């Protein structure tokens, strides 16, 4: 079983990207042996109202049992709380927020409000450090990269939130992991899409220092080739159980959905 927690459908606004349709995504999954994908709507990352793509995403994923929707939530816009409840009711495995693309303070009250609501509703929150290498981005794509100290701030802002951080390189990951308490670090998962394999062996290094239980399979397709993430694992000397943990078993722990906290126990976001 191989689950890709980091995939997209829809056009990219800054260059022509092949393979952006749902049919192309399913074909790529067949090509590299991906059984299930958590899917985000790529165009809406850049929209003023990212949630406008959610209804299309829900409808599209209902047509295939292999695709699961990851709806977008902008906590600076009215009605965002309902979007989180809607995602949980729809069985979405997670919601996403990309504050650097939305023009939000990644440590601000809006983000901490969303983190608290995700913790209360027991649904993971996905955040991308970046979508593309800064060296190949279009001049009209000025969004900065998610800073590691923002992730540390957010994970300690609510005791029940679970974060999945995608597109993080080794230095970012280590700064967050080793700058967090063990309890905080245990509520952060990382996809492998931006971690170098051989000869740098960054992935092998962090699997040993951070622990295999913190990593999940992610490709970043179609902006990245899914074969790359598969090849990274092929080139590692991993026990079968360890590889299975990265490709599917750790996702089960990430997506585990306990009952929401009683209202009386919910954490208030403070300045």
JSON list of C-alpha atoms in Angstrom, two decimals, residues 23-171:
[
{"chain": "A", "resi": 23, "resn": "UNK", "atom": "CA", "xyz": [-7.21, 11.42, -15.26]},
{"chain": "A", "resi": 24, "resn": "UNK", "atom": "CA", "xyz": [-3.51, 12.24, -15.62]},
{"chain": "A", "resi": 25, "resn": "UNK", "atom": "CA", "xyz": [-3.05, 12.02, -11.85]},
{"chain": "A", "resi": 26, "resn": "UNK", "atom": "CA", "xyz": [-4.62, 8.56, -11.77]},
{"chain": "A", "resi": 27, "resn": "UNK", "atom": "CA", "xyz": [-2.43, 7.48, -14.70]},
{"chain": "A", "resi": 28, "resn": "UNK", "atom": "CA", "xyz": [0.68, 8.69, -12.87]},
{"chain": "A", "resi": 29, "resn": "UNK", "atom": "CA", "xyz": [-0.43, 6.83, -9.76]},
{"chain": "A", "resi": 30, "resn": "UNK", "atom": "CA", "xyz": [-0.79, 3.64, -11.81]},
{"chain": "A", "resi": 31, "resn": "UNK", "atom": "CA", "xyz": [2.62, 4.21, -13.36]},
{"chain": "A", "resi": 32, "resn": "UNK", "atom": "CA", "xyz": [4.47, 4.30, -10.02]},
{"chain": "A", "resi": 33, "resn": "UNK", "atom": "CA", "xyz": [2.22, 2.10, -7.90]},
{"chain": "A", "resi": 34, "resn": "UNK", "atom": "CA", "xyz": [0.43, 4.70, -5.76]},
{"chain": "A", "resi": 35, "resn": "UNK", "atom": "CA", "xyz": [-2.79, 3.26, -4.37]},
{"chain": "A", "resi": 36, "resn": "UNK", "atom": "CA", "xyz": [-4.33, 6.42, -2.92]},
{"chain": "A", "resi": 37, "resn": "UNK", "atom": "CA", "xyz": [-3.65, 10.15, -3.10]},
{"chain": "A", "resi": 38, "resn": "UNK", "atom": "CA", "xyz": [-4.60, 13.09, -0.91]},
{"chain": "A", "resi": 39, "resn": "UNK", "atom": "CA", "xyz": [-5.42, 15.75, -3.47]},
{"chain": "A", "resi": 40, "resn": "UNK", "atom": "CA", "xyz": [-5.38, 19.55, -3.28]},
{"chain": "A", "resi": 41, "resn": "UNK", "atom": "CA", "xyz": [-6.70, 22.00, -5.87]},
{"chain": "A", "resi": 42, "resn": "UNK", "atom": "CA", "xyz": [-3.60, 23.72, -7.24]},
{"chain": "A", "resi": 43, "resn": "UNK", "atom": "CA", "xyz": [-5.14, 26.85, -8.86]},
{"chain": "A", "resi": 44, "resn": "UNK", "atom": "CA", "xyz": [-6.94, 27.91, -5.69]},
{"chain": "A", "resi": 45, "resn": "UNK", "atom": "CA", "xyz": [-3.65, 28.24, -3.80]},
{"chain": "A", "resi": 46, "resn": "UNK", "atom": "CA", "xyz": [-3.26, 31.47, -5.77]},
{"chain": "A", "resi": 47, "resn": "UNK", "atom": "CA", "xyz": [-6.87, 32.67, -5.63]},
{"chain": "A", "resi": 48, "resn": "UNK", "atom": "CA", "xyz": [-8.08, 35.49, -3.40]},
{"chain": "A", "resi": 49, "resn": "UNK", "atom": "CA", "xyz": [-10.65, 33.02, -2.01]},
{"chain": "A", "resi": 50, "resn": "UNK", "atom": "CA", "xyz": [-8.92, 29.60, -1.97]},
{"chain": "A", "resi": 51, "resn": "UNK", "atom": "CA", "xyz": [-12.01, 27.78, -0.72]},
{"chain": "A", "resi": 52, "resn": "UNK", "atom": "CA", "xyz": [-13.76, 28.54, -4.03]},
{"chain": "A", "resi": 53, "resn": "UNK", "atom": "CA", "xyz": [-12.15, 25.40, -5.43]},
{"chain": "A", "resi": 54, "resn": "UNK", "atom": "CA", "xyz": [-13.37, 23.11, -2.67]},
{"chain": "A", "resi": 55, "resn": "UNK", "atom": "CA", "xyz": [-16.75, 22.19, -4.18]},
{"chain": "A", "resi": 56, "resn": "UNK", "atom": "CA", "xyz": [-15.07, 21.13, -7.44]},
{"chain": "A", "resi": 57, "resn": "UNK", "atom": "CA", "xyz": [-12.51, 19.15, -5.45]},
{"chain": "A", "resi": 58, "resn": "UNK", "atom": "CA", "xyz": [-15.17, 17.32, -3.44]},
{"chain": "A", "resi": 59, "resn": "UNK", "atom": "CA", "xyz": [-17.10, 16.50, -6.60]},
{"chain": "A", "resi": 60, "resn": "UNK", "atom": "CA", "xyz": [-14.00, 15.29, -8.43]},
{"chain": "A", "resi": 61, "resn": "UNK", "atom": "CA", "xyz": [-12.81, 13.01, -5.62]},
{"chain": "A", "resi": 62, "resn": "UNK", "atom": "CA", "xyz": [-16.24, 11.44, -5.25]},
{"chain": "A", "resi": 63, "resn": "UNK", "atom": "CA", "xyz": [-15.70, 9.90, -8.70]},
{"chain": "A", "resi": 64, "resn": "UNK", "atom": "CA", "xyz": [-12.71, 7.83, -7.59]},
{"chain": "A", "resi": 65, "resn": "UNK", "atom": "CA", "xyz": [-12.18, 5.91, -4.36]},
{"chain": "A", "resi": 66, "resn": "UNK", "atom": "CA", "xyz": [-8.43, 6.37, -4.82]},
{"chain": "A", "resi": 67, "resn": "UNK", "atom": "CA", "xyz": [-8.57, 10.18, -4.49]},
{"chain": "A", "resi": 68, "resn": "UNK", "atom": "CA", "xyz": [-9.27, 11.92, -1.19]},
{"chain": "A", "resi": 69, "resn": "UNK", "atom": "CA", "xyz": [-9.95, 15.67, -0.98]},
{"chain": "A", "resi": 70, "resn": "UNK", "atom": "CA", "xyz": [-7.80, 18.13, 0.95]},
{"chain": "A", "resi": 71, "resn": "UNK", "atom": "CA", "xyz": [-9.90, 21.32, 0.95]},
{"chain": "A", "resi": 72, "resn": "UNK", "atom": "CA", "xyz": [-8.35, 24.77, 1.40]},
{"chain": "A", "resi": 73, "resn": "UNK", "atom": "CA", "xyz": [-9.16, 27.03, 4.35]},
{"chain": "A", "resi": 74, "resn": "UNK", "atom": "CA", "xyz": [-8.30, 30.74, 4.52]},
{"chain": "A", "resi": 75, "resn": "UNK", "atom": "CA", "xyz": [-8.76, 31.74, 8.19]},
{"chain": "A", "resi": 76, "resn": "UNK", "atom": "CA", "xyz": [-8.81, 35.42, 7.31]},
{"chain": "A", "resi": 77, "resn": "UNK", "atom": "CA", "xyz": [-12.09, 35.16, 5.38]},
{"chain": "A", "resi": 78, "resn": "UNK", "atom": "CA", "xyz": [-15.63, 34.90, 6.76]},
{"chain": "A", "resi": 79, "resn": "UNK", "atom": "CA", "xyz": [-17.04, 31.41, 7.20]},
{"chain": "A", "resi": 80, "resn": "UNK", "atom": "CA", "xyz": [-13.76, 29.57, 7.47]},
{"chain": "A", "resi": 81, "resn": "UNK", "atom": "CA", "xyz": [-14.87, 27.70, 10.61]},
{"chain": "A", "resi": 82, "resn": "UNK", "atom": "CA", "xyz": [-17.70, 26.10, 8.63]},
{"chain": "A", "resi": 83, "resn": "UNK", "atom": "CA", "xyz": [-15.18, 24.92, 6.03]},
{"chain": "A", "resi": 84, "resn": "UNK", "atom": "CA", "xyz": [-13.31, 22.94, 8.70]},
{"chain": "A", "resi": 85, "resn": "UNK", "atom": "CA", "xyz": [-16.54, 21.34, 9.93]},
{"chain": "A", "resi": 86, "resn": "UNK", "atom": "CA", "xyz": [-17.55, 20.62, 6.35]},
{"chain": "A", "resi": 87, "resn": "UNK", "atom": "CA", "xyz": [-14.21, 18.91, 5.68]},
{"chain": "A", "resi": 88, "resn": "UNK", "atom": "CA", "xyz": [-14.58, 16.69, 8.71]},
{"chain": "A", "resi": 89, "resn": "UNK", "atom": "CA", "xyz": [-18.17, 15.80, 7.79]},
{"chain": "A", "resi": 90, "resn": "UNK", "atom": "CA", "xyz": [-17.10, 14.98, 4.23]},
{"chain": "A", "resi": 91, "resn": "UNK", "atom": "CA", "xyz": [-14.43, 12.58, 5.47]},
{"chain": "A", "resi": 92, "resn": "UNK", "atom": "CA", "xyz": [-11.52, 14.66, 4.20]},
{"chain": "A", "resi": 93, "resn": "UNK", "atom": "CA", "xyz": [-8.23, 13.34, 5.62]},
{"chain": "A", "resi": 94, "resn": "UNK", "atom": "CA", "xyz": [-6.93, 16.88, 6.22]},
{"chain": "A", "resi": 95, "resn": "UNK", "atom": "CA", "xyz": [-7.37, 20.54, 5.34]},
{"chain": "A", "resi": 96, "resn": "UNK", "atom": "CA", "xyz": [-4.68, 22.82, 3.98]},
{"chain": "A", "resi": 97, "resn": "UNK", "atom": "CA", "xyz": [-3.62, 26.41, 4.48]},
{"chain": "A", "resi": 98, "resn": "UNK", "atom": "CA", "xyz": [-0.73, 28.11, 2.69]},
{"chain": "A", "resi": 99, "resn": "UNK", "atom": "CA", "xyz": [-0.35, 31.39, 4.59]},
{"chain": "A", "resi": 100, "resn": "UNK", "atom": "CA", "xyz": [2.55, 32.70, 2.55]},
{"chain": "A", "resi": 101, "resn": "UNK", "atom": "CA", "xyz": [0.44, 32.45, -0.62]},
{"chain": "A", "resi": 102, "resn": "UNK", "atom": "CA", "xyz": [-2.65, 33.83, 1.14]},
{"chain": "A", "resi": 103, "resn": "UNK", "atom": "CA", "xyz": [-0.83, 36.91, 2.43]},
{"chain": "A", "resi": 104, "resn": "UNK", "atom": "CA", "xyz": [-1.27, 35.89, 6.07]},
{"chain": "A", "resi": 105, "resn": "UNK", "atom": "CA", "xyz": [1.09, 36.19, 9.01]},
{"chain": "A", "resi": 106, "resn": "UNK", "atom": "CA", "xyz": [2.17, 32.54, 9.51]},
{"chain": "A", "resi": 107, "resn": "UNK", "atom": "CA", "xyz": [2.28, 33.10, 13.27]},
{"chain": "A", "resi": 108, "resn": "UNK", "atom": "CA", "xyz": [-0.68, 35.46, 13.51]},
{"chain": "A", "resi": 109, "resn": "UNK", "atom": "CA", "xyz": [-3.99, 35.15, 15.31]},
{"chain": "A", "resi": 110, "resn": "UNK", "atom": "CA", "xyz": [-5.76, 33.95, 12.16]},
{"chain": "A", "resi": 111, "resn": "UNK", "atom": "CA", "xyz": [-3.41, 31.01, 11.71]},
{"chain": "A", "resi": 112, "resn": "UNK", "atom": "CA", "xyz": [-3.47, 30.16, 15.40]},
{"chain": "A", "resi": 113, "resn": "UNK", "atom": "CA", "xyz": [-7.26, 30.26, 15.28]},
{"chain": "A", "resi": 114, "resn": "UNK", "atom": "CA", "xyz": [-7.23, 27.73, 12.44]},
{"chain": "A", "resi": 115, "resn": "UNK", "atom": "CA", "xyz": [-4.72, 25.55, 14.28]},
{"chain": "A", "resi": 116, "resn": "UNK", "atom": "CA", "xyz": [-6.96, 25.56, 17.35]},
{"chain": "A", "resi": 117, "resn": "UNK", "atom": "CA", "xyz": [-10.04, 24.67, 15.32]},
{"chain": "A", "resi": 118, "resn": "UNK", "atom": "CA", "xyz": [-8.23, 21.82, 13.57]},
{"chain": "A", "resi": 119, "resn": "UNK", "atom": "CA", "xyz": [-7.11, 20.51, 16.95]},
{"chain": "A", "resi": 120, "resn": "UNK", "atom": "CA", "xyz": [-10.64, 20.74, 18.30]},
{"chain": "A", "resi": 121, "resn": "UNK", "atom": "CA", "xyz": [-12.15, 19.06, 15.26]},
{"chain": "A", "resi": 122, "resn": "UNK", "atom": "CA", "xyz": [-9.39, 16.41, 15.18]},
{"chain": "A", "resi": 123, "resn": "UNK", "atom": "CA", "xyz": [-8.45, 17.01, 11.56]},
{"chain": "A", "resi": 124, "resn": "UNK", "atom": "CA", "xyz": [-4.81, 17.44, 10.44]},
{"chain": "A", "resi": 125, "resn": "UNK", "atom": "CA", "xyz": [-3.60, 20.67, 8.89]},
{"chain": "A", "resi": 126, "resn": "UNK", "atom": "CA", "xyz": [-1.31, 20.58, 5.85]},
{"chain": "A", "resi": 127, "resn": "UNK", "atom": "CA", "xyz": [1.11, 23.43, 5.16]},
{"chain": "A", "resi": 128, "resn": "UNK", "atom": "CA", "xyz": [3.68, 23.62, 2.37]},
{"chain": "A", "resi": 129, "resn": "UNK", "atom": "CA", "xyz": [7.05, 25.28, 2.90]},
{"chain": "A", "resi": 130, "resn": "UNK", "atom": "CA", "xyz": [7.14, 26.07, -0.83]},
{"chain": "A", "resi": 131, "resn": "UNK", "atom": "CA", "xyz": [5.77, 24.65, -4.06]},
{"chain": "A", "resi": 132, "resn": "UNK", "atom": "CA", "xyz": [8.75, 25.28, -6.33]},
{"chain": "A", "resi": 133, "resn": "UNK", "atom": "CA", "xyz": [12.43, 26.03, -6.04]},
{"chain": "A", "resi": 134, "resn": "UNK", "atom": "CA", "xyz": [12.94, 29.79, -5.76]},
{"chain": "A", "resi": 135, "resn": "UNK", "atom": "CA", "xyz": [15.39, 29.67, -8.68]},
{"chain": "A", "resi": 136, "resn": "UNK", "atom": "CA", "xyz": [12.69, 28.63, -11.16]},
{"chain": "A", "resi": 137, "resn": "UNK", "atom": "CA", "xyz": [9.77, 30.69, -9.91]},
{"chain": "A", "resi": 138, "resn": "UNK", "atom": "CA", "xyz": [8.12, 33.32, -12.06]},
{"chain": "A", "resi": 139, "resn": "UNK", "atom": "CA", "xyz": [8.80, 37.00, -11.19]},
{"chain": "A", "resi": 140, "resn": "UNK", "atom": "CA", "xyz": [5.06, 37.42, -10.58]},
{"chain": "A", "resi": 141, "resn": "UNK", "atom": "CA", "xyz": [5.15, 34.73, -7.88]},
{"chain": "A", "resi": 142, "resn": "UNK", "atom": "CA", "xyz": [6.45, 36.75, -4.90]},
{"chain": "A", "resi": 143, "resn": "UNK", "atom": "CA", "xyz": [5.22, 34.56, -2.02]},
{"chain": "A", "resi": 144, "resn": "UNK", "atom": "CA", "xyz": [7.87, 33.84, 0.56]},
{"chain": "A", "resi": 145, "resn": "UNK", "atom": "CA", "xyz": [8.65, 30.46, 2.06]},
{"chain": "A", "resi": 146, "resn": "UNK", "atom": "CA", "xyz": [7.08, 29.26, 5.28]},
{"chain": "A", "resi": 147, "resn": "UNK", "atom": "CA", "xyz": [9.63, 29.89, 8.06]},
{"chain": "A", "resi": 148, "resn": "UNK", "atom": "CA", "xyz": [10.53, 27.07, 10.47]},
{"chain": "A", "resi": 149, "resn": "UNK", "atom": "CA", "xyz": [9.89, 29.19, 13.56]},
{"chain": "A", "resi": 150, "resn": "UNK", "atom": "CA", "xyz": [6.28, 29.60, 12.44]},
{"chain": "A", "resi": 151, "resn": "UNK", "atom": "CA", "xyz": [5.79, 25.83, 12.54]},
{"chain": "A", "resi": 152, "resn": "UNK", "atom": "CA", "xyz": [7.25, 25.69, 16.05]},
{"chain": "A", "resi": 153, "resn": "UNK", "atom": "CA", "xyz": [4.94, 28.49, 17.16]},
{"chain": "A", "resi": 154, "resn": "UNK", "atom": "CA", "xyz": [1.86, 26.84, 15.67]},
{"chain": "A", "resi": 155, "resn": "UNK", "atom": "CA", "xyz": [2.51, 23.34, 17.02]},
{"chain": "A", "resi": 156, "resn": "UNK", "atom": "CA", "xyz": [2.84, 24.66, 20.57]},
{"chain": "A", "resi": 157, "resn": "UNK", "atom": "CA", "xyz": [-0.22, 26.90, 20.26]},
{"chain": "A", "resi": 158, "resn": "UNK", "atom": "CA", "xyz": [-2.68, 24.03, 20.70]},
{"chain": "A", "resi": 159, "resn": "UNK", "atom": "CA", "xyz": [-2.10, 20.67, 22.44]},
{"chain": "A", "resi": 160, "resn": "UNK", "atom": "CA", "xyz": [-4.13, 18.54, 20.03]},
{"chain": "A", "resi": 161, "resn": "UNK", "atom": "CA", "xyz": [-3.27, 19.87, 16.58]},
{"chain": "A", "resi": 162, "resn": "UNK", "atom": "CA", "xyz": [-1.53, 17.57, 14.09]},
{"chain": "A", "resi": 163, "resn": "UNK", "atom": "CA", "xyz": [0.54, 19.22, 11.34]},
{"chain": "A", "resi": 164, "resn": "UNK", "atom": "CA", "xyz": [1.73, 17.75, 8.07]},
{"chain": "A", "resi": 165, "resn": "UNK", "atom": "CA", "xyz": [4.50, 19.90, 6.60]},
{"chain": "A", "resi": 166, "resn": "UNK", "atom": "CA", "xyz": [5.33, 19.29, 2.95]},
{"chain": "A", "resi": 167, "resn": "UNK", "atom": "CA", "xyz": [8.20, 20.39, 0.71]},
{"chain": "A", "resi": 168, "resn": "UNK", "atom": "CA", "xyz": [10.62, 20.83, 3.64]},
{"chain": "A", "resi": 169, "resn": "UNK", "atom": "CA", "xyz": [14.35, 20.34, 3.24]},
{"chain": "A", "resi": 170, "resn": "UNK", "atom": "CA", "xyz": [16.64, 18.80, 5.84]},
{"chain": "A", "resi": 171, "resn": "UNK", "atom": "CA", "xyz": [17.75, 22.04, 7.55]}
]
